[in-house]
Amino acid sequence: MSLEYTASEMMSVTAARALENGTTCFVGIGLPSEAANLARLTHAPDVVLIYESGTLQTKPDILPLSIGDGELCESALTTVAVPEMFRYWLQGGKVNVGFLGTAQIDRFANLNTTLIGDYKAPKVRLPGGGGAPEIATNAGEVFITLKHSKRAFVKDVDFVTTLGFGRDGKGRDNVPNIGKGPTRVITDLCVMKPDPETKELMVVSLHPGVTREEVMDATGWEVRFADQLESTPEPSEKELEILRELKARTERAHTGE
Amino acid sequence: MSLEYTASEMMSVTAARALENGTTCFVGIGLPSEAANLARLTHAPDVVLIYESGTLQTKPDILPLSIGDGELCESALTTVAVPEMFRYWLQGGKVNVGFLGTAQIDRFANLNTTLIGDYKAPKVRLPGGGGAPEIATNAGEVFITLKHSKRAFVKDVDFVTTLGFGRDGKGRDNVPNIGKGPTRVITDLCVMKPDPETKELMVVSLHPGVTREEVMDATGWEVRFADQLESTPEPSEKELEILRELKARTERAHTGE
Amino acid sequence: MAEFLSLHDAVARYVQDGATVAMEGFTHLIPFAAGHEVIRQKKRDLTLIRMTPDIIYDQLIGAGCAKKVIFSWGGNPGVGSLHRLRDAVEKGWPHKIEILEHSHAAMACAFEAGAAGLPLAVFRGYIGSELPSVNDQIKFIECPFTGERLAAVPSVRPDVSIVHAQRADRQGNVLVEGIVGVQKEAVLAAKHSIVTVEEIVDDLKAHPNACVIPSWAISAVAVAEKGALPSYTHGYYGRSNRFYKEWDVIARDRDTFTQWLDDNVYRAEENA
Amino acid sequence: MAEFLSLHDAVARYVQDGATVAMEGFTHLIPFAAGHEVIRQKKRDLTLIRMTPDIIYDQLIGAGCAKKVIFSWGGNPGVGSLHRLRDAVEKGWPHKIEILEHSHAAMACAFEAGAAGLPLAVFRGYIGSELPSVNDQIKFIECPFTGERLAAVPSVRPDVSIVHAQRADRQGNVLVEGIVGVQKEAVLAAKHSIVTVEEIVDDLKAHPNACVIPSWAISAVAVAEKGALPSYTHGYYGRSNRFYKEWDVIARDRDTFTQWLDDNVYRAEENA
């Protein structure tokens, strides 16, 4: 194969493939939304997408810019109030996969979307938790997707907005009624999964052409690689075509009024 | 005046007159519903009627047989789920008056709709609490209407399903976020109100032609009469006409399929 | 995804002897057809949950299906008593049943809490009522912010919930319209759920905020035309208030009741 | 009954300096016109509550109206940061503001609890999050039935809530449709409420289970045509995603922002 594709496209296609057909997925805005909709438009036509704005089983033709774009409501099976969304659908245990992005992630897959620096005197104030803290604990499992960089992949997050496996990897042990937590992290370089014992994220699959060194350089801790390190399958022509059309449609729509 | 009317009609008209125009009223089925709709069709066109089936601001053309007749939904401003009805509209403090019937009432206006006799071996099993326990505490005040009889008006109810003023008259003292409780009881013989101090029900108004002895004979405790005992105004011709038409329409509708 | 099953198969698969079952419908959309199927299949030792056990639960109790009833108002709406319920509670016919009673507010909140995946519902209730003295499932908690004493009851989480609705689309998504009661909550709170519908359509024609239960939140959808009669289905047919009044006579007497059950439920199987 | 007022008069009457104000709208139906009126009337020391403070709160904060912001996600959706919020938090311009932050689940439940007249909301949340270490309004309670540890937050009970909706009828009953967010809850939870609408109509044409807020649950209704722009009103006009992107540039710089405010908010008064 000698298809041309970008690292971002590789990330989106890989993230999309993680979603099985028929899965009920609570979708974060941005990269997760792109991946989830790509899944729906390719191998998983019956994936059920839920956005925290209350839109149940939505099938947007273009990617929403915000979590509450009109497109999400118009193409939804129905739209419920936000309290109902969090109570009945998320907390009620109807969500198989929570699909999240983040600003910072640490080796135990804890997520920080609150701030960089100290809480009382932040260097950078980030938007905050939003739906993530409860998506991460109430969904059956969690997928995370973001670009790989040393700023994003840190040994310890400045602030645990959202639980991965806690600062010691044991944050979910003996907690009743909690999901499995992050089961995979999809970046533009690789796929990571938590070590079954320690819960530390390790690289299980490298994207085509990516080296171990590149991943190590972009990761803020001494990242481990699985013994059986795999090579992530390349995007297919069809996946790339559908992704590009989706993004082009979206771009056209969002630059209009 | 020499209008002909029954004691039941006198009761309904008097109960209806208790509802001021513009009041938001949570309506019990049966006599309260008859009175509340008569109010709406006479002096209180803007009274807001709410039924526990979720029907908000309903204007039924015939009296519902059940609390959830289709007529209630079809003529409502909107219909909400039952949990919302009890949480947002009743507990949320939007109801001025709760209008209740009962099987038994005692001198402190406690209501029993649970059973006659002992709980473990009931002589008569009644339908139970339904909405009443929380209507009586969460509504701004409570009106009660029922036929006067020694079986119904007892010194102490067999079971306090629904709080009036408690078995000692002090059941609402120092309770936060509680309504005023029963402020009047309308029967086919008289109107009763709680004594401002002791909260014991006393007769404040006798219906035309009714004697103190009749009320005493129909009341299971030594009932007191207000110093300024009033005579309940008679129904007007118009009220009787509207009530009779309402009941005739209802009868016709309910005997069909 | 909901499976389309016959009512017979849905009840056979999901209603087990000894199960906790909620058949809901607040006067409207009461799942009578499904209730009759439960009677025909002679399910036993059921714990029946329902805010307003009306004549469908009277029939189930009289037919001997119930071990326990959890409810908040058990009457024939606008008519009077449930004679079969009373006969079981007062005289133990056909056998003694246990009852656990709540107020409507408590049960509505308990269904909400069940749908919300919580173990308890918290609300301002039962103040001054003696129901907490006969129901050990009513407790009180203190608000950590204000110190106010609030009532708490366990959430409702049935083994199986059964409701009736207007229609399903071909994917099994269900529209409920009109007096929606606690039906959605009952389905979401349950481990399994059966929804009977008047019809299957290509398009639900639902407005943007309609009460639609997605197919993937339902175990089985079964067509049961006029499945709510003598209750009603908004937009399809009205309530037979006449039958509710007649029921008072039928249910008052054990023999009349038994005869009615034979004629209208057991024998209906043969014609199905 | 809701009173029909001009937007100016509604804000003047119900939004007091120092008040706790919730302007809600989950991306959809954000009450921009009302927010601008609050800025024009130079309201000060407001505690602003909102799940998703987006650019309307950025504008209020930059204009110096806010003392404190209670929120769960403060960003420009799909674009990036709220620069005025950040400038206030990080550098104290135009003055230092306090923030109190929650998760969406917490705030959604807190609005629900406020509408339900409760002092607290109980939910399964904040497990493993460090937000409880920086927000002393997050507590935990133990379920008296299961022993499970659950999160509790105080309910939201604003002095005044402001929301935008599609339309009101001549009695002041309001229809909200599409992404309804927590708007109904915000109105019901508040002591006073202002609802701006696109238009007044004779008949709401609402379906049986529509999200309708009755007139008697609202303090004031004010007509504000296109009152949600650059947000949108389902059925009326779309979201100006372009403006949301432009805002990133406008808000990044204090002078550009101040100029924008002068041109688009303060001077708009003169044209009103």
Short mmCIF file of C-alpha atoms in Angstrom, two decimals, chain A residues 6-237:
data_model
loop_
_atom_site.label_atom_id
_atom_site.label_comp_id
_atom_site.label_asym_id
_atom_site.label_seq_id
_atom_site.Cartn_x
_atom_site.Cartn_y
_atom_site.Cartn_z
CA THR A 6 -1.53 12.41 7.50
CA ALA A 7 -0.80 11.42 11.07
CA SER A 8 -4.10 13.07 12.07
CA GLU A 9 -5.97 10.94 9.59
CA MET A 10 -4.21 7.86 10.87
CA MET A 11 -5.31 8.80 14.39
CA SER A 12 -8.93 9.37 13.40
CA VAL A 13 -9.21 6.15 11.43
CA THR A 14 -7.62 4.13 14.22
CA ALA A 15 -9.85 5.74 16.82
CA ALA A 16 -12.89 5.08 14.64
CA ARG A 17 -11.98 1.42 14.26
CA ALA A 18 -11.95 1.02 18.02
CA LEU A 19 -15.72 1.48 18.09
CA GLU A 20 -17.59 -1.72 17.37
CA ASN A 21 -20.85 -1.68 15.49
CA GLY A 22 -23.82 -1.51 17.83
CA THR A 23 -21.88 0.14 20.63
CA THR A 24 -23.56 2.95 22.53
CA CYS A 25 -21.00 5.74 22.71
CA PHE A 26 -21.08 8.96 24.74
CA VAL A 27 -19.11 11.29 22.51
CA GLY A 28 -16.84 14.16 23.46
CA ILE A 29 -16.52 17.09 21.09
CA GLY A 30 -13.56 17.45 18.73
CA LEU A 31 -11.40 14.41 17.93
CA PRO A 32 -13.70 11.86 19.60
CA SER A 33 -16.64 13.21 17.65
CA GLU A 34 -14.71 12.98 14.41
CA ALA A 35 -13.71 9.39 15.13
CA ALA A 36 -17.15 8.31 16.28
CA ASN A 37 -18.85 9.72 13.22
CA LEU A 38 -16.26 8.18 10.95
CA ALA A 39 -17.00 4.83 12.58
CA ARG A 40 -20.69 5.37 11.96
CA LEU A 41 -20.08 6.22 8.30
CA THR A 42 -17.81 3.23 7.73
CA HIS A 43 -17.81 -0.10 9.56
CA ALA A 44 -20.27 0.72 12.34
CA PRO A 45 -23.52 2.03 10.86
CA ASP A 46 -25.43 1.00 13.98
CA VAL A 47 -23.15 2.65 16.48
CA VAL A 48 -25.31 4.80 18.75
CA LEU A 49 -23.89 8.27 19.36
CA ILE A 50 -24.93 10.30 22.38
CA TYR A 51 -23.83 13.88 23.04
CA GLU A 52 -24.15 15.52 26.43
CA SER A 53 -26.41 18.22 24.98
CA GLY A 54 -29.20 15.65 25.28
CA THR A 55 -29.17 14.36 21.71
CA LEU A 56 -29.76 10.60 21.70
CA GLN A 57 -28.73 8.42 18.79
CA THR A 58 -27.75 11.29 16.55
CA LYS A 59 -26.47 11.02 12.98
CA PRO A 60 -25.02 14.39 12.03
CA ASP A 61 -24.16 14.85 8.38
CA ILE A 62 -21.43 17.32 9.33
CA LEU A 63 -19.29 17.37 12.44
CA PRO A 64 -20.67 19.66 15.11
CA LEU A 65 -18.48 22.62 16.11
CA SER A 66 -20.11 22.70 19.53
CA ILE A 67 -21.59 19.95 21.61
CA GLY A 68 -25.04 21.41 20.97
CA ASP A 69 -25.15 22.26 17.27
CA GLY A 70 -28.60 22.15 15.70
CA GLU A 71 -27.47 19.35 13.41
CA LEU A 72 -27.18 17.03 16.41
CA CYS A 73 -30.77 17.60 17.46
CA GLU A 74 -32.23 17.49 13.97
CA SER A 75 -30.65 14.12 13.23
CA ALA A 76 -31.28 12.59 16.66
CA LEU A 77 -33.80 9.91 17.56
CA THR A 78 -34.93 12.28 20.29
CA THR A 79 -33.47 15.02 22.46
CA VAL A 80 -33.79 14.95 26.23
CA ALA A 81 -33.07 17.53 28.90
CA VAL A 82 -29.49 17.67 30.12
CA PRO A 83 -30.26 16.43 33.66
CA GLU A 84 -31.96 13.40 32.14
CA MET A 85 -28.97 12.80 29.88
CA PHE A 86 -26.59 12.62 32.81
CA ARG A 87 -28.96 10.78 35.14
CA TYR A 88 -30.80 8.22 33.03
CA TRP A 89 -28.49 7.64 30.12
CA LEU A 90 -24.99 8.02 31.53
CA GLN A 91 -25.36 7.28 35.25
CA GLY A 92 -28.13 4.82 34.46
CA GLY A 93 -25.58 2.57 32.84
CA LYS A 94 -26.74 2.76 29.22
CA VAL A 95 -23.37 3.85 27.80
CA ASN A 96 -20.85 1.23 26.68
CA VAL A 97 -18.05 3.56 25.70
CA GLY A 98 -17.19 7.09 26.74
CA PHE A 99 -15.01 8.68 24.07
CA LEU A 100 -12.93 11.55 25.43
CA GLY A 101 -10.27 14.02 24.45
CA THR A 102 -8.10 15.85 26.96
CA ALA A 103 -5.46 18.53 27.37
CA GLN A 104 -3.18 16.46 29.61
CA ILE A 105 -2.98 12.75 30.35
CA ASP A 106 -0.62 10.95 32.67
CA ARG A 107 0.82 7.45 32.81
CA PHE A 108 -2.22 6.18 34.72
CA ALA A 109 -4.55 7.73 32.14
CA ASN A 110 -5.79 10.41 34.51
CA LEU A 111 -7.03 13.42 32.57
CA ASN A 112 -6.50 17.09 33.24
CA THR A 113 -8.73 19.66 31.58
CA THR A 114 -8.73 22.09 34.50
CA LEU A 115 -5.46 24.00 34.48
CA ILE A 116 -1.72 24.02 34.07
CA GLY A 117 0.18 25.08 37.15
CA ASP A 118 -1.23 25.65 40.59
CA TYR A 119 -4.97 25.88 41.20
CA LYS A 120 -4.76 29.16 43.12
CA ALA A 121 -2.46 30.80 40.57
CA PRO A 122 -2.84 28.95 37.28
CA LYS A 123 -0.36 29.37 34.48
CA VAL A 124 -3.04 28.37 32.01
CA ARG A 125 -6.68 28.10 32.86
CA LEU A 126 -8.36 25.33 30.82
CA PRO A 127 -12.12 24.98 30.24
CA GLY A 128 -12.74 22.54 33.11
CA GLY A 129 -14.29 19.17 33.65
CA GLY A 130 -17.51 19.33 31.65
CA GLY A 131 -18.98 15.88 31.32
CA ALA A 132 -15.71 13.98 31.58
CA PRO A 133 -15.45 13.19 35.32
CA GLU A 134 -18.68 11.18 35.28
CA ILE A 135 -18.35 9.87 31.73
CA ALA A 136 -15.07 8.29 32.77
CA THR A 137 -16.56 6.51 35.76
CA ASN A 138 -20.11 5.72 34.59
CA ALA A 139 -19.42 4.48 31.05
CA GLY A 140 -18.61 0.80 30.62
CA GLU A 141 -15.15 1.71 29.37
CA VAL A 142 -13.35 4.77 28.08
CA PHE A 143 -11.45 5.49 24.89
CA ILE A 144 -9.21 8.53 24.78
CA THR A 145 -7.84 10.20 21.70
CA LEU A 146 -5.41 13.13 21.46
CA LYS A 147 -2.22 14.17 19.71
CA HIS A 148 0.97 12.87 21.16
CA SER A 149 3.29 15.46 22.70
CA LYS A 150 5.42 15.85 25.77
CA ARG A 151 3.18 18.67 26.99
CA ALA A 152 0.15 16.44 26.79
CA PHE A 153 1.60 13.11 27.93
CA VAL A 154 3.04 13.84 31.37
CA LYS A 155 4.19 11.61 34.17
CA ASP A 156 1.71 13.15 36.59
CA VAL A 157 -1.07 15.51 35.57
CA ASP A 158 -1.13 18.90 37.30
CA PHE A 159 -4.69 18.17 38.36
CA VAL A 160 -6.83 15.04 38.15
CA THR A 161 -10.00 16.40 36.63
CA THR A 162 -11.08 12.97 35.50
CA LEU A 163 -10.09 9.61 36.88
CA GLY A 164 -8.07 7.22 34.80
CA PHE A 165 -6.66 4.81 37.36
CA GLY A 166 -5.65 7.35 39.98
CA ARG A 167 -2.27 8.69 40.94
CA ASP A 168 -1.18 5.22 42.06
CA GLY A 169 -3.01 3.11 39.49
CA LYS A 170 -5.41 1.77 42.10
CA GLY A 171 -8.10 4.43 41.86
CA ARG A 172 -10.79 2.01 40.68
CA ASP A 173 -9.98 -0.86 43.00
CA ASN A 174 -12.91 -1.83 45.21
CA VAL A 175 -15.07 1.04 44.00
CA PRO A 176 -18.62 -0.22 43.46
CA ASN A 177 -20.57 0.58 40.30
CA ILE A 178 -17.64 1.94 38.36
CA GLY A 179 -16.69 1.28 34.75
CA LYS A 180 -13.49 -0.33 33.56
CA GLY A 181 -11.97 3.05 32.83
CA PRO A 182 -9.61 3.86 29.97
CA THR A 183 -8.99 0.74 27.93
CA ARG A 184 -7.18 2.42 25.07
CA VAL A 185 -5.56 5.69 24.11
CA ILE A 186 -5.29 6.47 20.43
CA THR A 187 -2.79 9.11 19.33
CA ASP A 188 -1.27 10.21 16.06
CA LEU A 189 1.72 7.97 16.79
CA CYS A 190 0.43 4.85 18.45
CA VAL A 191 -2.18 3.00 20.47
CA MET A 192 -1.66 2.60 24.21
CA LYS A 193 -3.40 0.33 26.69
CA PRO A 194 -3.11 0.08 30.44
CA ASP A 195 -0.91 -2.69 31.80
CA PRO A 196 -3.36 -5.24 33.24
CA GLU A 197 -1.49 -5.25 36.57
CA THR A 198 -0.09 -1.79 37.18
CA LYS A 199 -2.52 0.12 34.94
CA GLU A 200 0.36 2.14 33.55
CA LEU A 201 -0.22 3.02 29.90
CA MET A 202 2.01 1.15 27.52
CA VAL A 203 2.34 1.22 23.77
CA VAL A 204 0.67 -1.79 22.17
CA SER A 205 0.72 -0.70 18.56
CA LEU A 206 2.84 1.71 16.52
CA HIS A 207 1.36 3.49 13.53
CA PRO A 208 3.06 2.75 10.20
CA GLY A 209 6.38 4.54 9.92
CA VAL A 210 6.49 5.66 13.54
CA THR A 211 9.51 4.65 15.62
CA ARG A 212 9.79 3.83 19.29
CA GLU A 213 12.05 6.84 19.68
CA GLU A 214 9.43 9.20 18.31
CA VAL A 215 6.94 7.93 20.86
CA MET A 216 9.48 8.13 23.68
CA ASP A 217 10.37 11.69 22.71
CA ALA A 218 6.72 12.70 22.77
CA THR A 219 5.94 11.06 26.11
CA GLY A 220 6.76 12.62 29.47
CA TRP A 221 7.59 9.41 31.24
CA GLU A 222 9.71 6.37 30.45
CA VAL A 223 7.07 4.73 28.38
CA ARG A 224 7.05 0.95 28.04
CA PHE A 225 6.25 -1.04 24.94
CA ALA A 226 4.30 -4.27 24.85
CA ASP A 227 6.29 -7.44 24.27
CA GLN A 228 4.09 -8.20 21.32
CA LEU A 229 4.23 -4.72 19.83
CA GLU A 230 1.92 -4.51 16.86
CA SER A 231 1.85 -2.35 13.80
CA THR A 232 -1.40 -0.43 13.44
CA PRO A 233 -3.12 -1.30 10.16
CA GLU A 234 -3.15 1.51 7.63
CA PRO A 235 -6.32 3.39 6.76
CA SER A 236 -8.17 2.03 3.77
CA GLU A 237 -8.84 4.13 0.71
#
